[in-house]
PDB file of C-alpha atoms in Angstrom:
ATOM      1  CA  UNK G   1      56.506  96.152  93.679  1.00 45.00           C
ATOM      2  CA  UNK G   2      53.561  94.353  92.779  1.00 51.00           C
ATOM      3  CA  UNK G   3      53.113  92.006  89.284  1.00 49.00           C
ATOM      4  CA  UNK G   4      49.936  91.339  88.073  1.00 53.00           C
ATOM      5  CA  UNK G   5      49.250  89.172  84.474  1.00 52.00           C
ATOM      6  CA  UNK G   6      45.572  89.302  82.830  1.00 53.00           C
ATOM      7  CA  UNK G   7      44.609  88.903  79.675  1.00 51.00           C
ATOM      8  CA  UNK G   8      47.711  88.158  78.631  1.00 63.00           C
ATOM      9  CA  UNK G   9      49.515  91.438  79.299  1.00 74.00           C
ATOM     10  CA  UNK G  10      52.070  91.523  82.402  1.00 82.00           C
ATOM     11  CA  UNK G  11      51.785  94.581  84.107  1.00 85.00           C
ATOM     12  CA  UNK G  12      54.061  95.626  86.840  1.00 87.00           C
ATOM     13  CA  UNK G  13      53.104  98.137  89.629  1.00 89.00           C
ATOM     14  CA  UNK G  14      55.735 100.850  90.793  1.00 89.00           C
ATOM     15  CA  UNK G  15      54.875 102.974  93.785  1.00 89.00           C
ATOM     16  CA  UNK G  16      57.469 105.694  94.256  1.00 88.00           C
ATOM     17  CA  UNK G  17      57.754 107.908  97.196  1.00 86.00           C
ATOM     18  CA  UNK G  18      59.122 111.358  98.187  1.00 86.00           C
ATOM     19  CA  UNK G  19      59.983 113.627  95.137  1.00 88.00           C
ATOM     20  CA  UNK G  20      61.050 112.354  91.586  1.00 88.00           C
ATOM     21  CA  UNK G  21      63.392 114.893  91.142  1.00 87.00           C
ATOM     22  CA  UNK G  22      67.293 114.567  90.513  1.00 85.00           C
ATOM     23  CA  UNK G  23      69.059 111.126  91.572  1.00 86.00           C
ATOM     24  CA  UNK G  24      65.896 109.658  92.690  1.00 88.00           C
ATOM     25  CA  UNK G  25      64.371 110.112  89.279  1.00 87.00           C
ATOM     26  CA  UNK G  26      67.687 108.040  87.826  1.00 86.00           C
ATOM     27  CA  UNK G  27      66.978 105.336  90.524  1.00 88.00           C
ATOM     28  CA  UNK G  28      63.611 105.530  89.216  1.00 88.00           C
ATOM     29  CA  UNK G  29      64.643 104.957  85.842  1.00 87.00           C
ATOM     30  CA  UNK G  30      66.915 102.070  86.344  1.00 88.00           C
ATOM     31  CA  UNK G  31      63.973 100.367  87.999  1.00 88.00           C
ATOM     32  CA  UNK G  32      62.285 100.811  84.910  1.00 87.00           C
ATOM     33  CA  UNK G  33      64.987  99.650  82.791  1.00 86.00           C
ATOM     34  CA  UNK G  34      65.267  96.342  85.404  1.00 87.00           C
ATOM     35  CA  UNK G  35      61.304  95.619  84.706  1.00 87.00           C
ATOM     36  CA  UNK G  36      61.637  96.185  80.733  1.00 85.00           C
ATOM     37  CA  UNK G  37      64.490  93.894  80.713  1.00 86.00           C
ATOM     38  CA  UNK G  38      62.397  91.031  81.957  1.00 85.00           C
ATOM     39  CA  UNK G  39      59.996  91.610  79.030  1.00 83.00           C
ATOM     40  CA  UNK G  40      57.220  93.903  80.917  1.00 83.00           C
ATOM     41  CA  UNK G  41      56.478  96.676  79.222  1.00 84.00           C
ATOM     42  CA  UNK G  42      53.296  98.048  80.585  1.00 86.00           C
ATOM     43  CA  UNK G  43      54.078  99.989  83.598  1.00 88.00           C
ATOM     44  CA  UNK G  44      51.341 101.279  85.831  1.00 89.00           C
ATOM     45  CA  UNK G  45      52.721 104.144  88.432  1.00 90.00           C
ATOM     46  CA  UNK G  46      51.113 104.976  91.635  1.00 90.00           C
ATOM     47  CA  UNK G  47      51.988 108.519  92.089  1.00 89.00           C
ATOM     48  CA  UNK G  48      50.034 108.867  95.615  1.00 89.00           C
ATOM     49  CA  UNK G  49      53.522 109.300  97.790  1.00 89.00           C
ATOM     50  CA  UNK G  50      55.115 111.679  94.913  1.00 90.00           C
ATOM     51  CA  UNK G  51      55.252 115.168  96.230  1.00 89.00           C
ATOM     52  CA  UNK G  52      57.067 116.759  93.551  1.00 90.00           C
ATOM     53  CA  UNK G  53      58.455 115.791  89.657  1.00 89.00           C
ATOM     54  CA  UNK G  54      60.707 117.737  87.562  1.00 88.00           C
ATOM     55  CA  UNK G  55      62.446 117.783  84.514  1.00 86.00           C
ATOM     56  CA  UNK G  56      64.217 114.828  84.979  1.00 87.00           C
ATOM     57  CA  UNK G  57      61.516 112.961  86.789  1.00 87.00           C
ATOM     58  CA  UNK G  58      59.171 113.417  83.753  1.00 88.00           C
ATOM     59  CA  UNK G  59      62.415 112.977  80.864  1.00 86.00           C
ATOM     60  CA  UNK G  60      62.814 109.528  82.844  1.00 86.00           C
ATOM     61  CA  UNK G  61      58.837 108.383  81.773  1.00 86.00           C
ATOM     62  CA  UNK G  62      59.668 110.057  78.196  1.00 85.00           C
ATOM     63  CA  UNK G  63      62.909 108.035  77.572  1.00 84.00           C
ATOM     64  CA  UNK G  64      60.701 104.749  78.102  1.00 82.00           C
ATOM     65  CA  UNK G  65      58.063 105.788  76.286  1.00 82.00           C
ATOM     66  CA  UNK G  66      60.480 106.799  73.032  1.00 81.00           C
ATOM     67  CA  UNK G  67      62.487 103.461  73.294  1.00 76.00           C
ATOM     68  CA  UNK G  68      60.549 102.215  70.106  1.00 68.00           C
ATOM     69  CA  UNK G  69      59.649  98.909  72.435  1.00 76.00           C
ATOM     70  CA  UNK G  70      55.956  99.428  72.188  1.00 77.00           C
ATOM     71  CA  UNK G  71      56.353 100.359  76.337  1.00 82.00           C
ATOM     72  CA  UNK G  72      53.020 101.715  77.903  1.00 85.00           C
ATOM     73  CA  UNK G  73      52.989 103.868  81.458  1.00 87.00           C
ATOM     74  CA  UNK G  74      50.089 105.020  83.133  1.00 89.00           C
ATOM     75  CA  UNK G  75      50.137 107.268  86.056  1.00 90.00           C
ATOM     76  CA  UNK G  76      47.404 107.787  88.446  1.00 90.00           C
ATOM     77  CA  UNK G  77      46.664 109.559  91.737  1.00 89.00           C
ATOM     78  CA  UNK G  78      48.938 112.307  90.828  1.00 89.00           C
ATOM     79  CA  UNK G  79      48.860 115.306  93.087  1.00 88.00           C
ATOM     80  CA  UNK G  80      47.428 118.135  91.809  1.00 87.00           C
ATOM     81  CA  UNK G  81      51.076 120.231  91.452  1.00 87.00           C
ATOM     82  CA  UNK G  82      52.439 117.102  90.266  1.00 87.00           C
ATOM     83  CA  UNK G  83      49.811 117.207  87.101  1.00 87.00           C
ATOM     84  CA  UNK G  84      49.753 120.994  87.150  1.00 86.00           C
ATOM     85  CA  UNK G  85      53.892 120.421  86.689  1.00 86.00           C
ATOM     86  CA  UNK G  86      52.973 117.659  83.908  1.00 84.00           C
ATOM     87  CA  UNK G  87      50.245 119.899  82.254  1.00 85.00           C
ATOM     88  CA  UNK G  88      53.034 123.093  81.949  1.00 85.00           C
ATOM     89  CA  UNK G  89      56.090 120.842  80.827  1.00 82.00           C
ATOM     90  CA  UNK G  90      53.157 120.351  77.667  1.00 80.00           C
ATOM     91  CA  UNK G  91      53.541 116.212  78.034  1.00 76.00           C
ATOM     92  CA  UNK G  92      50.221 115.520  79.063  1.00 76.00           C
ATOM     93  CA  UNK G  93      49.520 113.495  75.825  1.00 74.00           C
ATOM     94  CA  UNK G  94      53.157 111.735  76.153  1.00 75.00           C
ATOM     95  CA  UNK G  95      52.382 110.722  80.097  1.00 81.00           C
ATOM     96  CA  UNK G  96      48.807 109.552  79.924  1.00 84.00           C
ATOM     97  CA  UNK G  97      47.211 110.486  83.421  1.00 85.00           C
ATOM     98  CA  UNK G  98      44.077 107.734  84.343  1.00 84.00           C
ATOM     99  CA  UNK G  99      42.272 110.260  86.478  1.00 80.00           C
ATOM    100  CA  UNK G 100      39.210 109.985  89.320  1.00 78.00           C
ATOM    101  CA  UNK G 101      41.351 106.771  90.253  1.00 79.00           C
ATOM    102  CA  UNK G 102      43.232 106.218  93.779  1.00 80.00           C
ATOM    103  CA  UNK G 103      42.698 102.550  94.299  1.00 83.00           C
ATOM    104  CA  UNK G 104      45.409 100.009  92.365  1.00 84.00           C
ATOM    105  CA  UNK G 105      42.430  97.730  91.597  1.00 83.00           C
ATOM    106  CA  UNK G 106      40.573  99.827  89.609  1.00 86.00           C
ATOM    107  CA  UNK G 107      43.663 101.570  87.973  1.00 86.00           C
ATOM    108  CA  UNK G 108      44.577  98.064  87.244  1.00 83.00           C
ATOM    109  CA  UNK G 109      41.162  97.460  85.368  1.00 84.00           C
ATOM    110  CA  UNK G 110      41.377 100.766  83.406  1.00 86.00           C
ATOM    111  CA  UNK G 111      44.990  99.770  81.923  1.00 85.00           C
ATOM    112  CA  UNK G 112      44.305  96.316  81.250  1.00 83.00           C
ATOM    113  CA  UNK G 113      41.099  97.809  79.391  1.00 84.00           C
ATOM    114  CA  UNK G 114      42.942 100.426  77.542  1.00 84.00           C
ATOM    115  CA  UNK G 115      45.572  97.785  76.439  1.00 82.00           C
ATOM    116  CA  UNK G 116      42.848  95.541  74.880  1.00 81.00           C
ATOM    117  CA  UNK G 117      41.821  98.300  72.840  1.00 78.00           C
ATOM    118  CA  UNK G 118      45.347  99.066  71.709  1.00 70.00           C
ATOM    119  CA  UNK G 119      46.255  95.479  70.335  1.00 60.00           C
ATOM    120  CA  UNK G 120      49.988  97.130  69.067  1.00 50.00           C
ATOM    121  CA  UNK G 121      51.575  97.534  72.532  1.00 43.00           C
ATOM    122  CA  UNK G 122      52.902  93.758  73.466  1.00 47.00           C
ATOM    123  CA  UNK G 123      53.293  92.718  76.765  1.00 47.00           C
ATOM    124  CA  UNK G 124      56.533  90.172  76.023  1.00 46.00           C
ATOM    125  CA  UNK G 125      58.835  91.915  74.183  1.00 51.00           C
ATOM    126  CA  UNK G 126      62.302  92.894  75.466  1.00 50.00           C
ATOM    127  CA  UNK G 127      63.876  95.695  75.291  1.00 50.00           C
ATOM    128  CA  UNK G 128      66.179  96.204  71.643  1.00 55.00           C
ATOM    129  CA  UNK G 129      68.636  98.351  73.317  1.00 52.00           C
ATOM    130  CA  UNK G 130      71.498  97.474  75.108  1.00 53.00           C
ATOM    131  CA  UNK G 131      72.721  99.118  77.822  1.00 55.00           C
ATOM    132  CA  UNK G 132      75.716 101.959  77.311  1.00 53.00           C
ATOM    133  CA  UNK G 133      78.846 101.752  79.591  1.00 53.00           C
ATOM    134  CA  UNK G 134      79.055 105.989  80.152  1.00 52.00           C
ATOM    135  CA  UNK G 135      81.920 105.879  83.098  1.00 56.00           C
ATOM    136  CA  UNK G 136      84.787 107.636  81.800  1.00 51.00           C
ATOM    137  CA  UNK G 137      87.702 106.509  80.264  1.00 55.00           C
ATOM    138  CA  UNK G 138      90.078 105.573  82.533  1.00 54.00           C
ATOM    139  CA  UNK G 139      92.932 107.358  79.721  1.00 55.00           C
ATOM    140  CA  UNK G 140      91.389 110.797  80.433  1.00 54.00           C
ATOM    141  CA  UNK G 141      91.169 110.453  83.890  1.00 54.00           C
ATOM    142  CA  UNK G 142      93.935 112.975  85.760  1.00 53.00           C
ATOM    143  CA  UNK G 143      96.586 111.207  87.222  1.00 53.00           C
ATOM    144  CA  UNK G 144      98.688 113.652  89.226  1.00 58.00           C
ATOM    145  CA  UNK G 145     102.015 111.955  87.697  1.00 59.00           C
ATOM    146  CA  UNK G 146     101.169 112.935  84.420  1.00 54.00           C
ATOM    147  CA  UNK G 147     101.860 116.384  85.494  1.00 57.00           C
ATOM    148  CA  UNK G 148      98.849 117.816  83.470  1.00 55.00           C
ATOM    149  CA  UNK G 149      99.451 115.502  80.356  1.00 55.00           C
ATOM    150  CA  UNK G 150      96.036 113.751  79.706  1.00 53.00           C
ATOM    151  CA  UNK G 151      97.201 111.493  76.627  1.00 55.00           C
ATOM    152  CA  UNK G 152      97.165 108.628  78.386  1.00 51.00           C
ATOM    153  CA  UNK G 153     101.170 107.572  78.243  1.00 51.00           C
TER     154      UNK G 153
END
């Protein structure tokens, strides 16, 4: 991962690989979560080695983008069937494409351009939420002793 600050905005570059579909989307996201947690919040996505996104790839940029953290991501050189997949899912407003770009330079330029003309998003603030323990109770796990009893005594 590369970090690059200008102009007072800290923007961190993510280059996936492979698909974004299933567990690698959630690795994805955790990633995310690591890099918000340090107080970046613009996120800038090179989507060059992504062959395919689905549901869960694209709820993953959606849940950081609905945070309420005043998080930015930009995508660019997205596939064509990745942005056809974008474009049918109908979140092609939500994930903001920057097209005709391939080269991390010049993407670089166009966010840090489009985040001077948005003054609201902040490049320092933390994230508000903490994180959510969601293992499973350890009283509800079976226990074979418990001869089908799940109360927990």
């Amino acid at each position: 991962m590369i970090s690059r600050a200008m102009n007072n905005y800290k923007i961190e570059l993510i280059e996936p690989s492979g698909d974004l579909t299933g567990f690698a989307a959630l690795v994805l996201q955790t990633r995310i979560h690591k890099i918000m947690d340090k107080g970046i919040v613009n996120i800038l996505v090179n989507m060059n080695q992504v062959n395919k996104i689905d549901g869960i790839g694209i709820a993953t940029f959606e849940k950081v983008l609905m945070c309420g953290c005043g998080a930015a991501i930009r995508l660019f050189g997205v596939m064509a069937r990745v942005r056809s997949f974008i474009v049918l899912s109908g979140n092609e407003r939500v994930l903001r494409v920057i097209i005709n770009e391939t080269r991390t330079d010049a993407a670089i330029s166009v966010f840090e351009k489009q985040l001077t003309e948005r003054e609201s998003v902040q490049g320092t603030r933390a994230r508000r939420f903490p994180r959510v323990d969601v293992s499973f109770p350890a009283i509800f796990k079976y226990h074979p002793a418990h001869n089908g009893d799940i109360s927990g005594r």
